[in-house]
Every structure is written in C-alpha cells, then in structure tokens.
Short mmCIF file of C-alpha atoms and ligand atoms in Angstrom, two decimals:
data_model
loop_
_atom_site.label_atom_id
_atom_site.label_comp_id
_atom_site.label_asym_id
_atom_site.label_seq_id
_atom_site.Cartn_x
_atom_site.Cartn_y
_atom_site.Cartn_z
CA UNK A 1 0.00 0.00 0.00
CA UNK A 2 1.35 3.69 -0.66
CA UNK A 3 2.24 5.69 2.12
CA UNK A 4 0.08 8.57 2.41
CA UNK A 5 2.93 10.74 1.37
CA UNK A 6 3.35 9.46 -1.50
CA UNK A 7 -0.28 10.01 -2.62
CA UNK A 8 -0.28 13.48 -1.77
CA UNK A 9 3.56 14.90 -1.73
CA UNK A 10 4.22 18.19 -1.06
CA UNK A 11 1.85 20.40 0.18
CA UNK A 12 1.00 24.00 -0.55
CA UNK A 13 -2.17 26.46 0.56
CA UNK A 14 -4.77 27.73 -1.95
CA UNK A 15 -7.20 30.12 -0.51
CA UNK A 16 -8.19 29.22 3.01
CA UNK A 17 -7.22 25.72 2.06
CA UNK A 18 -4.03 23.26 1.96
CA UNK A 19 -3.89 21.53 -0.73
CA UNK A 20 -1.71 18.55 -1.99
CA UNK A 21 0.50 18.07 -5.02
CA UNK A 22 -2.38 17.37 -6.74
CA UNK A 23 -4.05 20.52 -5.98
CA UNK A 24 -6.59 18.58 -3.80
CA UNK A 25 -7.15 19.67 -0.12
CA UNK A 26 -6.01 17.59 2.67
CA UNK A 27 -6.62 17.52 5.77
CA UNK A 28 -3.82 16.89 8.05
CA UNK A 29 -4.63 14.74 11.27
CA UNK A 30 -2.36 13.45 13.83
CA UNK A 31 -1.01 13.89 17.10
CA UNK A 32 1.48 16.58 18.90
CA UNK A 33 4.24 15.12 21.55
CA UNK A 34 4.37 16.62 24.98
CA UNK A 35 7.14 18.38 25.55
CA UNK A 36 10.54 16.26 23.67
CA UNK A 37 12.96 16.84 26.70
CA UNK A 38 9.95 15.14 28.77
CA UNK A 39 8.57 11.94 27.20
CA UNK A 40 11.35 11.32 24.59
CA UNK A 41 10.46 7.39 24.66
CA UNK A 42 7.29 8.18 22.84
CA UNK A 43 9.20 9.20 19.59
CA UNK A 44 9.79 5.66 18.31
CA UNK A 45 8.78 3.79 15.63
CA UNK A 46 6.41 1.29 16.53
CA UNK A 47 4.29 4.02 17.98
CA UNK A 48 4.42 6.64 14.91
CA UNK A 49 3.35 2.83 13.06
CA UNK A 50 0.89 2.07 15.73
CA UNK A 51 -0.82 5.97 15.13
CA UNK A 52 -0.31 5.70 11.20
CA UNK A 53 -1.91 2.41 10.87
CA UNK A 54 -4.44 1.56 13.80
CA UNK A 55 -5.62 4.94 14.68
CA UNK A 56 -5.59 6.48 10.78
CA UNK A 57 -2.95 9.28 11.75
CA UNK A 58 -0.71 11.02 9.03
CA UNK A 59 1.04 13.70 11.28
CA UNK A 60 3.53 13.66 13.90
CA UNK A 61 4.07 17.25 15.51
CA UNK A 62 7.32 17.67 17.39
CA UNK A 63 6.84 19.96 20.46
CA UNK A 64 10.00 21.55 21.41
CA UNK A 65 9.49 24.35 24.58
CA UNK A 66 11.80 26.99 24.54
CA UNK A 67 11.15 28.27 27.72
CA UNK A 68 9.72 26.08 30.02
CA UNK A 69 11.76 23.20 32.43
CA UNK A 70 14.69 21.74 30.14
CA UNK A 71 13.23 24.14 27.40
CA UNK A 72 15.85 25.27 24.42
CA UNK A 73 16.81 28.44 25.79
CA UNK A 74 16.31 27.00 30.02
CA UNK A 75 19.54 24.92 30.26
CA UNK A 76 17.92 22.16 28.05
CA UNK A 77 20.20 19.73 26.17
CA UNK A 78 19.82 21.00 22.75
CA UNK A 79 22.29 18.26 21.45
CA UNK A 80 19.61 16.00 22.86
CA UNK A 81 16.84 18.05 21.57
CA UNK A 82 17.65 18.19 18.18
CA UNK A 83 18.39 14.84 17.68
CA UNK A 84 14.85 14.08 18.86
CA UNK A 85 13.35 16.10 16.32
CA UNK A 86 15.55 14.28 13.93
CA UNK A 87 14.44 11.02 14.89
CA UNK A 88 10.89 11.86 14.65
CA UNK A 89 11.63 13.75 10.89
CA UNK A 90 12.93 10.39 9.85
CA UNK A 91 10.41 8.08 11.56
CA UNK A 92 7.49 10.14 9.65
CA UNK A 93 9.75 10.04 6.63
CA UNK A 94 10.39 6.58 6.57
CA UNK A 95 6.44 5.94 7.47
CA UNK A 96 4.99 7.97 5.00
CA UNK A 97 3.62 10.98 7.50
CA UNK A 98 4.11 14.65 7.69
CA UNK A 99 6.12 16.36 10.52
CA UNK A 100 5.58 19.55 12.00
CA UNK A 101 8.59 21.23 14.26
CA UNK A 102 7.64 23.12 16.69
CA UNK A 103 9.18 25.98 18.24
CA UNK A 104 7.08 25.87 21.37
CA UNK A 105 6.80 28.83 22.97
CA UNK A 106 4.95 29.36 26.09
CA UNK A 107 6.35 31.59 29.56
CA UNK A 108 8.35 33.08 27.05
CA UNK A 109 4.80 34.95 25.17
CA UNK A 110 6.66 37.38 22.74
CA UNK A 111 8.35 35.81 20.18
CA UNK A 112 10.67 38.11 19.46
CA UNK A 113 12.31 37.68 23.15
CA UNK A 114 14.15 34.48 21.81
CA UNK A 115 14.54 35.63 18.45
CA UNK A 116 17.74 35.64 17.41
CA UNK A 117 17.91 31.84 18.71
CA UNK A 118 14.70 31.09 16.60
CA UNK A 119 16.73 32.23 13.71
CA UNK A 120 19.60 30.28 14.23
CA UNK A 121 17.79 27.08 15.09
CA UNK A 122 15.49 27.42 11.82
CA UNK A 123 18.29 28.43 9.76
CA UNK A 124 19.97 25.09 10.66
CA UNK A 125 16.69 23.07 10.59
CA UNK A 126 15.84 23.98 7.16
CA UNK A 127 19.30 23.50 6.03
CA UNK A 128 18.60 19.98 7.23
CA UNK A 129 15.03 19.23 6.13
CA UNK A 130 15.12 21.95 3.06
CA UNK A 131 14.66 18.94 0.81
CA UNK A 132 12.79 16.88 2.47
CA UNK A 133 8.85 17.76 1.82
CA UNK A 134 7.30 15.73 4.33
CA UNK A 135 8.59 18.89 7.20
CA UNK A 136 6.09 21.62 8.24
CA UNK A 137 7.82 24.70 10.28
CA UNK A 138 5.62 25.75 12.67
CA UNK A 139 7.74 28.81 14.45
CA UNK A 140 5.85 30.08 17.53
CA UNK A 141 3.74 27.80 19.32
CA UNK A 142 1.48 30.76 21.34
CA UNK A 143 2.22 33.83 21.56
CA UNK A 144 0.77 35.40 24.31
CA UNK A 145 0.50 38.52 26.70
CA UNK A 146 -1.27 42.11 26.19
CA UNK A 147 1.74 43.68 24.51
CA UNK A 148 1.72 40.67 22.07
CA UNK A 149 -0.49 41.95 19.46
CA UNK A 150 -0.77 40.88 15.82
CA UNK A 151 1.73 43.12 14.55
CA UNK A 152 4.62 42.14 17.36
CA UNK A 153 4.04 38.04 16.38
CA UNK A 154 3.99 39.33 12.43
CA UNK A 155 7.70 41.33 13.13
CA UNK A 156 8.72 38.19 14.09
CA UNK A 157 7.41 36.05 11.59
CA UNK A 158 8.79 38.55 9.19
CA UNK A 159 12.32 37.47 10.57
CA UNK A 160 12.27 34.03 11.03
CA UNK A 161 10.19 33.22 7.41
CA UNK A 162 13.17 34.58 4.94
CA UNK A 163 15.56 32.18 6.83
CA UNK A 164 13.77 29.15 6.34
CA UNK A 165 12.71 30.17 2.64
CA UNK A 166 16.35 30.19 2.09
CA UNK A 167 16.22 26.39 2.32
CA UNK A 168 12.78 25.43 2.21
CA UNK A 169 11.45 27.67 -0.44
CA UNK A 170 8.20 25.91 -0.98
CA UNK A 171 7.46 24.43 2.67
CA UNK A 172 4.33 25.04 4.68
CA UNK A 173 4.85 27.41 7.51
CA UNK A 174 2.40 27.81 10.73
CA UNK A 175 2.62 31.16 12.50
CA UNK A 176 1.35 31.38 15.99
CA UNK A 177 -1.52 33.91 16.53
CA UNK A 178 -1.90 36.37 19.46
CA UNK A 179 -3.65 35.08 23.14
CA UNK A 180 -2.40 31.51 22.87
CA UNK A 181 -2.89 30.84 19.05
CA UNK A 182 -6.52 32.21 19.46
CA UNK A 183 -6.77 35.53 17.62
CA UNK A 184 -6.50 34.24 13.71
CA UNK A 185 -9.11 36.76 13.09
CA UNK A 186 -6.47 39.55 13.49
CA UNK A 187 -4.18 38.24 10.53
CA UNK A 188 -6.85 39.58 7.80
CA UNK A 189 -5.53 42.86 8.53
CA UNK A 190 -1.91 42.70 7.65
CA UNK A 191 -1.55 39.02 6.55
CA UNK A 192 2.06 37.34 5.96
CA UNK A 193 3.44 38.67 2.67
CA UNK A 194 3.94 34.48 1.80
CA UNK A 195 1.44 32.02 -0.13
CA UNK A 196 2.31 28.96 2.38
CA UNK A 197 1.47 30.10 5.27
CA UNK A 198 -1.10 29.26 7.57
CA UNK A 199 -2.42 30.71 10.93
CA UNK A 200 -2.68 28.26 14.03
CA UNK A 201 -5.60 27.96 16.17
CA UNK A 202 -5.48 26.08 19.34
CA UNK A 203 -8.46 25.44 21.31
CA UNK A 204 -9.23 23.25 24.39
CA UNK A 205 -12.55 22.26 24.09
CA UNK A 206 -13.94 22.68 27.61
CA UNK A 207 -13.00 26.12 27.85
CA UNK A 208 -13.27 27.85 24.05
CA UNK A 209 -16.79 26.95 22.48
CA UNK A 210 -18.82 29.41 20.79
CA UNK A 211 -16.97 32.32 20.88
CA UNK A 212 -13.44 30.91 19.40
CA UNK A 213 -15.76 28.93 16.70
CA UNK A 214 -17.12 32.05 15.81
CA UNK A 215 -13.17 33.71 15.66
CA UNK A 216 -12.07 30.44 13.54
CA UNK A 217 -15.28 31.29 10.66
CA UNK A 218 -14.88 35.05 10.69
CA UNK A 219 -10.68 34.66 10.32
CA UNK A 220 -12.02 31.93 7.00
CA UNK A 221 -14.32 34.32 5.52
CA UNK A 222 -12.08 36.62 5.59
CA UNK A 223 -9.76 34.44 3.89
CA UNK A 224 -7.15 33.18 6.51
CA UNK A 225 -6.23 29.69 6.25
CA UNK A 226 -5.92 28.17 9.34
CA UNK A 227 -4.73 25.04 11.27
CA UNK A 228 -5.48 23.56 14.19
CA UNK A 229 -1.86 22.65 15.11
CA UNK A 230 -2.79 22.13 19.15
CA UNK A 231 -6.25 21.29 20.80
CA UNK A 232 -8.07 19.22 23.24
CA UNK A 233 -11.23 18.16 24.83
CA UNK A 234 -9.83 19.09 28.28
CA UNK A 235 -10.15 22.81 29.71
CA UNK A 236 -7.06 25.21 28.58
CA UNK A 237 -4.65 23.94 31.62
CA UNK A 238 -4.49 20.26 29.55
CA UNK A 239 -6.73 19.25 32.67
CA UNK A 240 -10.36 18.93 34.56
CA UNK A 241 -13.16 17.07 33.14
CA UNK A 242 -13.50 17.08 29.13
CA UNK A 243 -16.89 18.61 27.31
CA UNK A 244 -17.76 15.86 24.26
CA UNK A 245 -20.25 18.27 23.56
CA UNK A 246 -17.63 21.02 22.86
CA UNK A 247 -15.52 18.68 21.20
CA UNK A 248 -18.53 17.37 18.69
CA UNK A 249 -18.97 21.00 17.47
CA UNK A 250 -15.57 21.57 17.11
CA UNK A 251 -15.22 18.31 15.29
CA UNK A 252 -18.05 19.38 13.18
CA UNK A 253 -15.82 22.63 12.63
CA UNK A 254 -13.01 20.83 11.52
CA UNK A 255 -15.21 18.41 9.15
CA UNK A 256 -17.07 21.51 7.94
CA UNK A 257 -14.15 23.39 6.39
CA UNK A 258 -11.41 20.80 5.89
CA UNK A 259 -9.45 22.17 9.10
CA UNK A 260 -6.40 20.46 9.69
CA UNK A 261 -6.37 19.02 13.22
CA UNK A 262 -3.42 17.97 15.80
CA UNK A 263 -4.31 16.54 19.83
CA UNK A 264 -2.45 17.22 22.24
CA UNK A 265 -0.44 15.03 23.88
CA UNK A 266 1.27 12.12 22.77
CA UNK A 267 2.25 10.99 26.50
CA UNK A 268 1.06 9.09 29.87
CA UNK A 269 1.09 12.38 31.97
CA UNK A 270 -1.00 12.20 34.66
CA UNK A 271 -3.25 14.62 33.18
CA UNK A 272 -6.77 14.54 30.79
CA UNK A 273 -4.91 15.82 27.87
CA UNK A 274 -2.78 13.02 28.04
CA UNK A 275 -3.75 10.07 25.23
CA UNK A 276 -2.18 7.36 26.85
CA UNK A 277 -3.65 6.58 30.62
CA UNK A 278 -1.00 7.61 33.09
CA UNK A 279 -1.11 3.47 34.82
CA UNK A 280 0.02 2.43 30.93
CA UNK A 281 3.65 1.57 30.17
CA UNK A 282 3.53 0.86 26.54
CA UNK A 283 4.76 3.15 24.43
CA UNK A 284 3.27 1.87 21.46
CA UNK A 285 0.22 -0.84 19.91
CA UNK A 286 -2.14 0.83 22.68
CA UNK A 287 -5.39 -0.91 23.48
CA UNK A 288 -8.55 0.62 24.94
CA UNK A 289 -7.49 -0.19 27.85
CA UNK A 290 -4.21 1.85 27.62
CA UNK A 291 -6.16 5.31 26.43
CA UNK A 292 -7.58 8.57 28.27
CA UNK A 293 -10.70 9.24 27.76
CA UNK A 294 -9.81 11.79 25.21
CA UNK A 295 -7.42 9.12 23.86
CA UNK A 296 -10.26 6.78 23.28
CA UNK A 297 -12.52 9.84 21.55
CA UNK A 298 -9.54 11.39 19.55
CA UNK A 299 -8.27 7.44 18.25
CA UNK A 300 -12.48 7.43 17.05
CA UNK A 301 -12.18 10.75 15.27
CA UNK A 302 -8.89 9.75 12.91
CA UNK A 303 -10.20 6.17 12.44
CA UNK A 304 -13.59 7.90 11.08
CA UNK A 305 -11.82 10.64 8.86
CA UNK A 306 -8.80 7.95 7.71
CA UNK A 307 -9.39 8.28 3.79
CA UNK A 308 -7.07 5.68 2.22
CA UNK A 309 -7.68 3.95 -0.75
C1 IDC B 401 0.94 21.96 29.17
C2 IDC B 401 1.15 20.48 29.48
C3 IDC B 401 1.52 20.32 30.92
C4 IDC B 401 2.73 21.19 31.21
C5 IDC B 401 2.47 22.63 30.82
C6 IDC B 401 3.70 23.50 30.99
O1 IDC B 401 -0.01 19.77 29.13
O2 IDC B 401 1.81 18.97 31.21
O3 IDC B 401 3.06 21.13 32.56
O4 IDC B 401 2.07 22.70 29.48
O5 IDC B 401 3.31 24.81 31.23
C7 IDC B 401 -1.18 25.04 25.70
C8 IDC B 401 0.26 24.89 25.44
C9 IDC B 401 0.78 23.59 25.99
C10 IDC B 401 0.14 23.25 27.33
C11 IDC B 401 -1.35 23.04 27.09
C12 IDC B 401 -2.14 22.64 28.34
O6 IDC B 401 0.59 25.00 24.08
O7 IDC B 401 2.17 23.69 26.13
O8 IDC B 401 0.71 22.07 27.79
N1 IDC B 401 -1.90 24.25 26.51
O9 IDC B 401 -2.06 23.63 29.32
N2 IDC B 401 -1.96 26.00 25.23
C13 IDC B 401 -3.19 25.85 25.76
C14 IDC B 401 -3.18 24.73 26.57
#
C-alpha cells in the first residue's frame, strides 16, 4: 500500500485551504508530543506505526518548549533536543507521514524575546530538512501577553520566514496567533506577505466553544487559512473534566471546512490531555485499555476521517 505521502507529496495552501500536489485539499490529522525533553520514549517507531496504521494518523508534531523546564533556551540539552526532532523527521519520513517542528513557545509569550535563537535554530533546521517535503515549520507555538499583538508576532514572523525560505522555499509554515494561538481573526488585517502560510488555532474544548468557533469562521471568511496545530477536549490547563459536547462541534468545525487538526499530547502524563492513561507503560500498539478518555474519543475521530484507498 502507498504511504500517504506518496499520494499526496508536497503540500502548498490555496485560498483558506491546503492543498496537496495534486491541488486537492487535505486535511492533516495526527497527534502533537508533549514536551521532547519530557517523554522522549514516545518518539519511536512502533508508535508513529501504531498511530499511522491503527488509529488512521498522518502527522507527527514535534513539540519543542523553549522556555519552560529543560526548554531550548532554560539549560535544556539541545544536542539532545535536536536529535529528537531528527528522529521523529525520519520516523514520519520513513512511514509515510508529515512532521511539524515546533518551536514551542509558552512563559516566554513574545516571540521576538528568543529571536535571534529562533533564527539560528530554523536556519539550521531547514538547512537539514530543506529537501525533504514531508517537514512543516511551525515557528511560535502561542504567543501570548497584552503587549503581544498581531503586529509584534507578524515582526517576528517577518524574521524568522526569509531564513527558512532560504532552504525550504516551498514548505508550509504555521505562525502562531496572538492570546495563545486564538486571535487568527487579526491576521486579515496585515496578513504574511507568503502564499504557504497558515495561521494556528489552538483550542481546548472545555474552555473555548462558541466564541473561538465564531473567531475560527470570521478569520475563514475573511480568507485566513488556518490550522489547528494544538487542541483538546480538556479545559485550557491540559486538565479537569472534558466537554464531548464542545468537542462534537468543534469536530463538526473541523469536518465543515477541511481544518487540519493535531491533539495534544502524545504521552502518559497524569493529566486529561494526556492520550495514553498515566497506569500504561507501553509506548506503542495501545489498546482501549491503555487510552484517556480523550485518547479513546480522539483514536475514534482519525479512524472515522482515515481516507485511504
Ligand atoms: C501543558 C502540558 C503540561 C505542562 C504545561 C507547561 O499539558 O503537562 O506542565 O504545558 O506549562 C497550551 C500549550 C501547551 C500546554 C497546554 C495545556 O501550548 O504547552 O501544555 N496548553 O495547558 N496551550 C493551551 C493549553
């Protein structure tokens, strides 16, 4: 069976929509890891297989923090760090699947704070991955904070894009969006001068409902593409109870208008964002038994939306 990769190669955004090599739109699906430094055993390849084949993933996002404990820029081991993201850029190569890299910002809620970093890392990751067309950039996780407005995220974008086009002229890039990768209906005002770009939106279900929804349709209408590079059914601390009512409407969002879609967490942390159920060792061919609640829900949401031949 083809990988599918290899049905739909690289990617590029038309409109409000990404599209594939065959100028058909595709819908990304798949899961985020936790943080790399912290649950590094869960980038291996039987479970990258074990989402690709029994839960109908075709996306592997690669959260690196900058900021938080063992974070790039707090004392983490960015030897270690970067060899993690290579691992999982070669597993999803090797398996058919897209990666995303994440520059995960968080504490840290301007961008431009850790710029000159961010430039140096993506100048060296696209050197890297530059040819390889499976790799997504996504270069600030959420920018947050009241100073952090549209155009502060968009000075840094305007940085940190030019480097990576040096390498990776045609790869799909996510930009973070003001209060945690909620405000995509700002972009429309001064969008990224770039045709493959795309605007996250994160959402965690049992706190953003109507109101974000609403936020997601205007930023569309008004032409923003958007992806949903982070969310979950939890509330927005990645714990508390989860709303499946929440979730089925932002499912139906997703469904709707083709929205590309990525869970948070790949991990057993004892929290209810966490896929894998905190008394689980495996790390990898997970029964029912060995998923969350919202691991159980999200695994029913890619098996229902896996479209291969
Ligand atoms: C959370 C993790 C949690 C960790 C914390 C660090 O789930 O284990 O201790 O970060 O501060 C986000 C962020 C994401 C958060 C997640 C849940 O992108 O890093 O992960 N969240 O709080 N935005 C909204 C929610």
């Amino acid at each position: 069976m083809t990988t599918y990769f290899e049905r739909h190669g690289t990617l590029h955004v038309s409109g409000t929509q990404l599209m594939d090599a065959h100028d058909t739109p595709v819908q990304l699906r798949g899961v985020s890891t936790l943080g790399l430094a912290w649950y590094p055993e869960f980038v291996n390849e039987d479970a990258f297989r074990t989402l690709r084949d029994d839960w109908g993933a075709n996306t592997v996002r690669l959260a690196m923090y900058t900021c938080e404990d063992g974070g790039y820029m707090t004392g983490g081991d960015r030897q270690a760090l970067e060899a993690l993201i290579d691992k999982g850029v070669k597993l999803c190569r090797e398996l058919g699947m897209y990666a995303i890299i994440d520059w995960h910002i968080l504490s840290d809620g301007d961008p431009n704070i850790h710029a000159d970093a961010a430039e140096d890392f993506f100048a060296r990751i696209s050197a890297r991955y530059g040819d390889q067309p499976h790799v997504l950039y996504e270069i600030c996780n959420e920018p947050n904070g009241a100073a952090v407005t549209w155009p502060v995220v968009r000075q840094y974008a305007d940085r940190i894009i030019p480097v990576i086009r040096e390498n990776a002229p045609d790869a799909v890039i996510l930009c973070g969006t003001p209060t945690w990768s909620q405000d995509v209906d700002l972009v429309a005002q001064d969008p990224i001068d770039d045709p493959n770009v795309m605007y996250s939106l994160h959402f965690y279900a049992a706190t953003h409902r109507d109101i974000l929804r609403r936020k997601a349709e205007n930023a569309l209408k008004h032409g923003t593409p958007i992806f949903i590079s982070e969310f979950s059914i939890c509330d927005a601390s990645g714990n508390g109870a989860v709303d499946m009512k929440s979730a089925e409407a932002w499912r139906a969002l997703f469904e709707e208008h083709g929205l590309s879609y990525i869970a948070w967490s790949l991990s057993n942390r004892d929290e209810s964002a966490a896929l894998i159920r905190a008394d689980s060792d495996r790390k990898s061919d997970w029964t029912d038994e060995d998923l969350t609640e919202t691991g159980l829900w999200f695994r029913g949401v890619l098996r229902a939306d896996r479209d291969e031949p």
